[in-house]
Coordinates of C-alpha atoms and ligand atoms in Angstrom, one line a residue:
M1 CA 0.2 0.1 0.0
T2 CA 2.8 2.2 -0.9
I3 CA 2.4 5.0 -3.5
H4 CA 6.1 5.4 -4.8
R5 CA 7.5 1.7 -4.2
A6 CA 6.6 -1.8 -4.8
P7 CA 4.8 -3.4 -1.7
P8 CA 7.2 -3.8 1.1
V9 CA 9.1 -7.3 1.5
D10 CA 7.8 -9.0 4.8
R11 CA 9.1 -11.9 6.6
H12 CA 7.0 -14.4 4.2
T13 CA 9.4 -13.5 1.5
S14 CA 12.3 -13.3 3.4
G15 CA 13.3 -16.5 2.7
L16 CA 12.5 -18.5 6.0
N17 CA 10.9 -21.7 5.3
H18 CA 11.0 -23.5 8.7
P19 CA 7.7 -23.8 10.5
H20 CA 6.6 -20.5 12.3
P21 CA 5.9 -21.2 16.1
S22 CA 2.2 -20.3 15.5
E23 CA 2.0 -23.4 13.3
I24 CA 3.2 -26.1 16.0
T25 CA 0.1 -27.0 18.0
P26 CA 0.9 -27.4 21.7
Q27 CA -1.5 -30.3 23.1
A28 CA -3.2 -27.7 25.6
E29 CA -4.2 -25.8 22.8
Y30 CA -5.8 -28.3 20.9
A31 CA -9.0 -28.8 22.8
E32 CA -9.6 -25.2 22.8
R33 CA -9.1 -25.1 19.1
R34 CA -11.8 -27.7 18.9
A35 CA -14.2 -25.9 21.1
W36 CA -13.8 -22.6 18.8
L37 CA -14.5 -24.7 15.9
A38 CA -17.6 -26.4 17.4
R39 CA -19.0 -23.0 18.3
S40 CA -18.3 -21.5 14.8
G41 CA -20.3 -24.5 13.5
L42 CA -17.1 -25.8 11.8
A43 CA -16.6 -29.2 13.7
G44 CA -19.0 -32.1 13.7
A45 CA -22.0 -31.6 11.4
G46 CA -21.1 -27.9 10.0
L47 CA -22.4 -26.3 6.8
L48 CA -21.0 -28.9 4.7
A49 CA -21.2 -32.7 5.3
A50 CA -17.5 -33.5 6.8
S51 CA -17.6 -36.3 4.6
A52 CA -17.9 -34.0 1.4
L53 CA -14.5 -32.3 2.5
P54 CA -12.7 -34.4 4.7
G55 CA -9.4 -33.2 3.8
L56 CA -10.4 -29.6 4.5
M57 CA -12.1 -30.5 7.7
R58 CA -9.2 -32.3 9.0
S59 CA -6.7 -29.4 8.3
A60 CA -9.1 -27.0 9.9
Q61 CA -9.5 -29.1 13.2
A62 CA -5.6 -29.5 13.2
Q63 CA -4.7 -26.0 12.3
A64 CA -7.3 -23.7 13.2
P65 CA -5.7 -21.1 15.3
A66 CA -6.5 -21.3 19.4
R67 CA -7.6 -18.4 21.1
P68 CA -4.4 -17.0 22.6
G69 CA -6.1 -16.5 25.8
K70 CA -4.8 -13.0 26.5
L71 CA -7.5 -10.8 25.3
A72 CA -11.1 -10.8 26.7
A73 CA -13.2 -13.4 25.0
L74 CA -15.9 -12.3 22.6
A75 CA -18.4 -15.3 21.7
G76 CA -20.6 -15.0 18.6
S77 CA -22.9 -17.6 17.1
R78 CA -22.6 -19.1 13.8
S79 CA -23.6 -16.6 11.0
N80 CA -26.7 -17.5 8.5
V81 CA -25.7 -14.7 6.4
A82 CA -25.0 -16.5 2.7
G83 CA -21.2 -16.5 2.2
A84 CA -20.3 -15.5 5.9
L85 CA -18.5 -18.6 6.7
V86 CA -15.8 -19.6 4.2
M87 CA -14.6 -23.2 4.5
E88 CA -10.8 -22.3 4.3
K89 CA -8.0 -22.8 6.7
P90 CA -7.8 -19.6 8.8
T91 CA -4.7 -17.8 9.0
A92 CA -2.6 -18.4 12.2
Y93 CA -3.6 -15.9 14.8
T94 CA 0.1 -15.0 15.2
D95 CA 0.3 -14.0 11.5
A96 CA -2.7 -12.0 11.6
T97 CA -1.7 -10.0 14.2
T98 CA 1.9 -9.3 13.7
Y99 CA 1.7 -9.0 9.7
N100 CA -0.6 -5.6 9.4
N101 CA -1.5 -2.5 7.6
F102 CA -2.2 0.1 10.1
Y103 CA -0.5 3.4 9.0
E104 CA -1.1 5.4 11.9
F105 CA 1.3 3.2 13.7
G106 CA 3.9 3.1 10.9
T107 CA 4.3 1.7 7.5
D108 CA 6.3 -1.6 8.2
K109 CA 4.2 -4.6 8.7
S110 CA 5.4 -5.3 11.9
D111 CA 5.2 -1.7 13.3
P112 CA 1.5 -2.0 14.4
A113 CA 1.8 -4.9 16.5
R114 CA 5.0 -3.0 18.1
N115 CA 3.6 0.5 18.5
A116 CA -0.4 0.0 19.0
G117 CA -0.3 -1.5 22.3
K118 CA -0.6 1.8 24.1
L119 CA -4.0 2.8 22.2
I120 CA -6.6 3.6 24.6
T121 CA -9.7 1.9 23.7
R122 CA -12.0 2.2 26.3
P123 CA -14.2 4.6 26.8
W124 CA -14.7 4.8 23.2
S125 CA -17.9 6.2 21.0
V126 CA -18.8 6.3 17.5
A127 CA -20.6 9.3 16.4
V128 CA -23.4 8.6 13.5
E129 CA -24.5 11.6 11.6
G130 CA -25.3 13.2 8.2
E131 CA -28.3 12.3 6.6
V132 CA -30.1 10.0 9.0
K133 CA -33.1 11.0 10.8
K134 CA -31.8 10.0 14.2
P135 CA -28.1 11.1 14.4
R136 CA -26.5 10.1 17.9
S137 CA -23.4 9.0 19.3
F138 CA -23.0 5.5 20.4
D139 CA -20.9 3.9 23.3
L140 CA -19.1 1.3 22.9
D141 CA -20.9 -0.7 25.2
E142 CA -24.0 0.0 23.8
L143 CA -22.5 -1.1 20.3
L144 CA -21.5 -4.4 21.7
K145 CA -25.2 -5.0 22.8
L146 CA -26.7 -3.5 19.6
A147 CA -27.0 -7.0 17.8
P148 CA -26.3 -10.7 18.7
M149 CA -22.4 -11.3 17.8
E150 CA -21.9 -13.6 15.2
D151 CA -18.9 -15.7 14.1
R152 CA -17.9 -15.1 10.4
I153 CA -15.0 -16.4 8.4
Y154 CA -13.9 -14.1 5.6
R155 CA -11.3 -14.1 2.9
L156 CA -9.1 -10.7 3.3
R157 CA -7.3 -9.9 0.2
C158 CA -4.8 -6.9 0.3
V159 CA -4.5 -4.8 -2.8
E160 CA -0.6 -5.5 -2.2
G161 CA -1.5 -8.9 -3.5
W162 CA -1.4 -10.9 -0.2
S163 CA -4.5 -12.7 1.6
M164 CA -5.3 -14.1 4.8
V165 CA -8.4 -15.9 6.1
I166 CA -10.0 -14.3 9.2
P167 CA -12.6 -15.3 11.8
W168 CA -14.2 -12.4 13.1
V169 CA -17.0 -11.5 15.7
G170 CA -19.2 -8.9 15.0
W171 CA -22.7 -8.0 13.5
S172 CA -23.9 -6.6 9.9
L173 CA -23.4 -2.8 9.6
A174 CA -27.1 -2.6 8.7
E175 CA -28.3 -3.2 12.1
L176 CA -27.0 0.1 13.1
I177 CA -27.9 1.8 10.0
K178 CA -31.5 0.6 10.4
K179 CA -31.4 2.3 13.8
V180 CA -30.3 5.6 12.7
E181 CA -33.0 5.6 9.8
P182 CA -31.0 7.4 6.6
T183 CA -33.0 9.9 4.8
G184 CA -33.4 10.0 1.1
N185 CA -30.4 12.0 0.3
A186 CA -28.0 9.4 1.8
K187 CA -26.3 7.8 -1.1
Y188 CA -22.9 7.2 0.4
V189 CA -21.3 6.5 4.0
E190 CA -18.5 8.0 5.0
F191 CA -16.1 6.1 7.9
V192 CA -13.7 8.2 9.8
T193 CA -11.0 6.6 12.1
L194 CA -9.3 7.9 14.9
A195 CA -6.5 10.2 14.2
D196 CA -4.7 11.2 17.5
P197 CA -0.8 11.9 17.3
K198 CA -0.5 11.4 20.9
Q199 CA -1.2 7.8 20.5
M200 CA -0.6 7.3 16.9
P201 CA 3.2 8.1 15.9
F202 CA 2.6 8.2 12.4
V203 CA -0.6 10.5 12.2
G204 CA 1.0 13.6 11.0
S205 CA 3.4 11.9 8.5
R206 CA 2.9 12.8 5.1
V207 CA 2.3 9.2 4.0
L208 CA -1.4 10.0 4.0
D209 CA -3.9 12.7 4.6
W210 CA -5.3 12.0 8.2
P211 CA -7.5 10.9 9.5
Y212 CA -7.8 7.7 7.6
V213 CA -11.2 7.9 5.7
E214 CA -13.2 5.3 3.9
G215 CA -16.4 4.9 2.2
L216 CA -19.2 2.7 0.8
R217 CA -22.0 3.5 -1.3
L218 CA -25.3 3.4 0.9
D219 CA -26.3 -0.4 -0.7
E220 CA -22.6 -1.8 -0.1
A221 CA -22.9 -0.4 3.4
M222 CA -26.4 -2.4 3.8
H223 CA -25.0 -5.6 2.7
P224 CA -25.5 -8.2 5.4
L225 CA -21.8 -9.3 4.2
T226 CA -20.6 -6.0 5.6
L227 CA -19.4 -6.6 9.0
L228 CA -18.7 -4.3 12.0
A229 CA -16.1 -6.5 13.8
F230 CA -15.2 -6.0 17.4
G231 CA -13.3 -9.2 17.8
M232 CA -11.4 -11.9 16.1
Y233 CA -10.5 -15.7 16.7
G234 CA -13.2 -15.6 19.5
E235 CA -11.6 -12.5 21.4
V236 CA -11.7 -8.4 21.3
L237 CA -9.8 -7.0 18.6
P238 CA -5.9 -6.6 19.1
N239 CA -5.3 -2.9 18.9
Q240 CA -3.2 -3.6 15.9
N241 CA -6.4 -5.0 14.0
G242 CA -8.3 -2.1 14.6
A243 CA -9.7 -2.0 18.2
P244 CA -12.1 -1.4 19.3
L245 CA -14.3 -1.7 16.1
R246 CA -13.4 -1.8 12.6
L247 CA -15.1 -2.8 9.1
A248 CA -14.7 -5.9 7.3
V249 CA -15.7 -5.8 3.7
P250 CA -14.6 -9.2 2.5
W251 CA -15.4 -8.4 -1.3
K252 CA -13.3 -5.5 -1.5
Y253 CA -9.3 -4.9 -1.1
G254 CA -8.6 -4.7 2.5
F255 CA -7.7 -1.0 2.8
K256 CA -11.8 -0.3 2.3
S257 CA -11.9 -2.1 5.9
A258 CA -11.1 0.8 8.3
K259 CA -9.8 0.3 11.6
S260 CA -10.5 2.1 14.9
L261 CA -13.7 4.1 13.7
V262 CA -15.2 7.1 15.5
K263 CA -17.5 8.5 13.0
I264 CA -19.9 7.2 10.7
R265 CA -21.4 10.0 8.3
F266 CA -24.2 9.7 5.8
V267 CA -23.6 11.7 2.9
E268 CA -25.0 12.5 -0.8
K269 CA -21.8 12.8 -2.7
Q270 CA -19.0 10.1 -3.1
P271 CA -16.6 10.9 -0.1
P272 CA -13.1 11.5 -0.6
T273 CA -11.2 8.6 0.9
A274 CA -7.7 8.5 2.1
W275 CA -6.5 6.3 -0.6
V276 CA -8.1 8.1 -3.5
K277 CA -7.0 11.4 -2.2
A278 CA -3.2 10.0 -1.9
A279 CA -3.3 8.2 -5.5
A280 CA -6.3 8.1 -7.5
Q281 CA -5.2 6.6 -10.2
E282 CA -3.9 3.4 -8.2
Y283 CA -6.6 3.2 -5.7
G284 CA -10.3 3.6 -6.6
F285 CA -13.3 4.3 -4.7
Y286 CA -14.8 0.8 -5.4
S287 CA -11.6 -1.4 -4.8
N288 CA -13.7 -4.5 -5.7
V289 CA -11.3 -7.4 -5.7
N290 CA -11.0 -8.3 -9.5
P291 CA -8.3 -10.2 -11.0
N292 CA -9.2 -8.8 -14.4
V293 CA -8.0 -5.0 -13.5
D294 CA -4.7 -5.0 -12.6
H295 CA -2.9 -2.5 -10.2
P296 CA -1.0 -0.1 -12.5
R297 CA 2.0 -1.3 -11.1
W298 CA 1.3 -5.1 -10.6
S299 CA -1.0 -7.9 -11.7
Q300 CA -4.0 -8.5 -9.4
A301 CA -4.7 -11.9 -11.0
T302 CA -3.2 -14.0 -8.4
E303 CA -2.2 -13.7 -4.5
R304 CA 0.1 -15.1 -1.8
R305 CA -1.9 -16.5 1.3
I306 CA 0.0 -15.7 4.1
G307 CA 1.3 -19.0 6.0
E308 CA 1.0 -21.2 2.8
D309 CA 3.8 -23.0 1.1
G310 CA 5.3 -21.1 -1.6
L311 CA 6.7 -18.0 0.1
F312 CA 7.9 -16.3 -2.7
T313 CA 5.3 -17.3 -5.2
R314 CA 1.6 -16.0 -5.7
K315 CA 0.0 -19.3 -6.1
R316 CA -3.5 -18.7 -5.7
P317 CA -5.6 -17.2 -8.5
T318 CA -7.4 -14.2 -7.1
L319 CA -11.5 -14.6 -7.2
M320 CA -13.5 -12.3 -8.9
F321 CA -15.0 -9.9 -5.8
N322 CA -12.7 -12.3 -3.6
G323 CA -15.1 -15.3 -4.2
Y324 CA -18.3 -13.4 -3.0
E325 CA -19.6 -12.7 -6.6
A326 CA -22.8 -14.9 -5.7
Q327 CA -23.5 -12.5 -2.9
V328 CA -22.6 -9.2 -4.5
G329 CA -22.3 -9.4 -8.2
Q330 CA -25.9 -7.9 -8.8
M331 CA -24.8 -4.6 -6.9
Y332 CA -22.5 -3.7 -9.7
A333 CA -24.7 -5.0 -12.7
G334 CA -24.3 -2.4 -15.4
L335 CA -21.2 -0.7 -13.8
D336 CA -17.9 -0.7 -15.8
L337 CA -15.8 -2.4 -13.5
K338 CA -12.5 -1.1 -15.6
K339 CA -13.7 2.5 -15.2
N340 CA -14.8 2.0 -11.9
Y341 CA -12.0 0.4 -10.2
Ligands
MTE1 N1 -7.6 1.5 8.7 C1 -6.8 2.5 9.4 N2 -7.3 3.3 10.3 N3 -5.4 2.8 9.0 C2 -4.8 1.8 8.0 O1 -3.8 2.1 7.8 N4 -5.0 -0.1 6.5 C3 -6.0 -0.8 5.4 C4 -7.2 -1.3 6.6 N5 -7.6 -0.6 7.3 C5 -5.6 0.4 7.3 C6 -7.0 0.4 7.7 C7 -5.2 -2.0 4.9 S1 -4.3 -1.6 3.5 C8 -5.7 -3.3 5.2 S2 -5.0 -4.8 4.0 C9 -6.2 -3.8 6.4 O2 -6.7 -2.8 7.0 C10 -5.4 -4.7 7.0 O3 -6.1 -5.2 8.2 P1 -5.3 -6.3 9.0 O4 -4.0 -5.5 9.4 O5 -6.1 -6.7 10.4 O6 -5.0 -7.5 8.3

């Protein structure tokens, strides 16, 4: 996600090919993993008969990340939303929490885990304003109770060419939107994130125009797959992953999923987002995952799944809308996806 140079090299491309510590499962964690899988409906009689996918089930049971036990537990029930539970092996918790993009804390992948520890995430509130009949501010504790928490397992595809599979805990943003009643003028939703230079050492750096702002069309924001996430891997979000709440929009490049939200604004015009302002020719407002539309400086046809073999190569074909075409494709009927990248 850099403007003037190729995506940064990380430890996954640095030549290490021995097992990462997180890939070795201590006995004590195994039972916990099974419990997590059971809660998510992946163990036993899950979405698909285990007999239909024996290899996948075995590998998920053996390797799905455990709750690390350091943060407060956040339980969800299995989501019934179509497409919300991807049957792919979740990324190791250690990888998902040490290989991050959160530029407020630095531009190297390891910076957020190192620098975000002191972010104060309580008290926290989110102002919901603009073109709504009932504008108001929500305290975090209210948001945690606003709708039942659901477990969802989403692919995450970064525009840089890597991907992960993350088990989130949260609820559809639509639940919040219904409460504030958008007016007929609301066409887009703007998401504003915390920009506090006292807590965030890179806010003020010239890499982006702060605060980090993202946006969705109202119908995209209302789509049941658009998640307001409060947790991952059965726990509250670690700071580096966007505590205390963030978006997870699985069919779009990861940068659309803004972290540490403080304001949600309903507007009539397409909001100017941080990455469009930084480099509109490289990062479009839509940013739907699309293997047929390359980034000006690299192909988007394939991706490197973090934690998989083939550390130097992009082995996986990237899927249209990141594999969520059946659920979201209709929203873009008639839209030229090459122009509206
Ligand atoms: N949100 C904020 N506030 N600041 C950021 O720098 N980076 C984005 C997105 N949300 C970013 C952000 C990018 S580029 C990606 S790929 C995802 O967060 C990464 O999420 P993860 O670190 O939890 O994998």
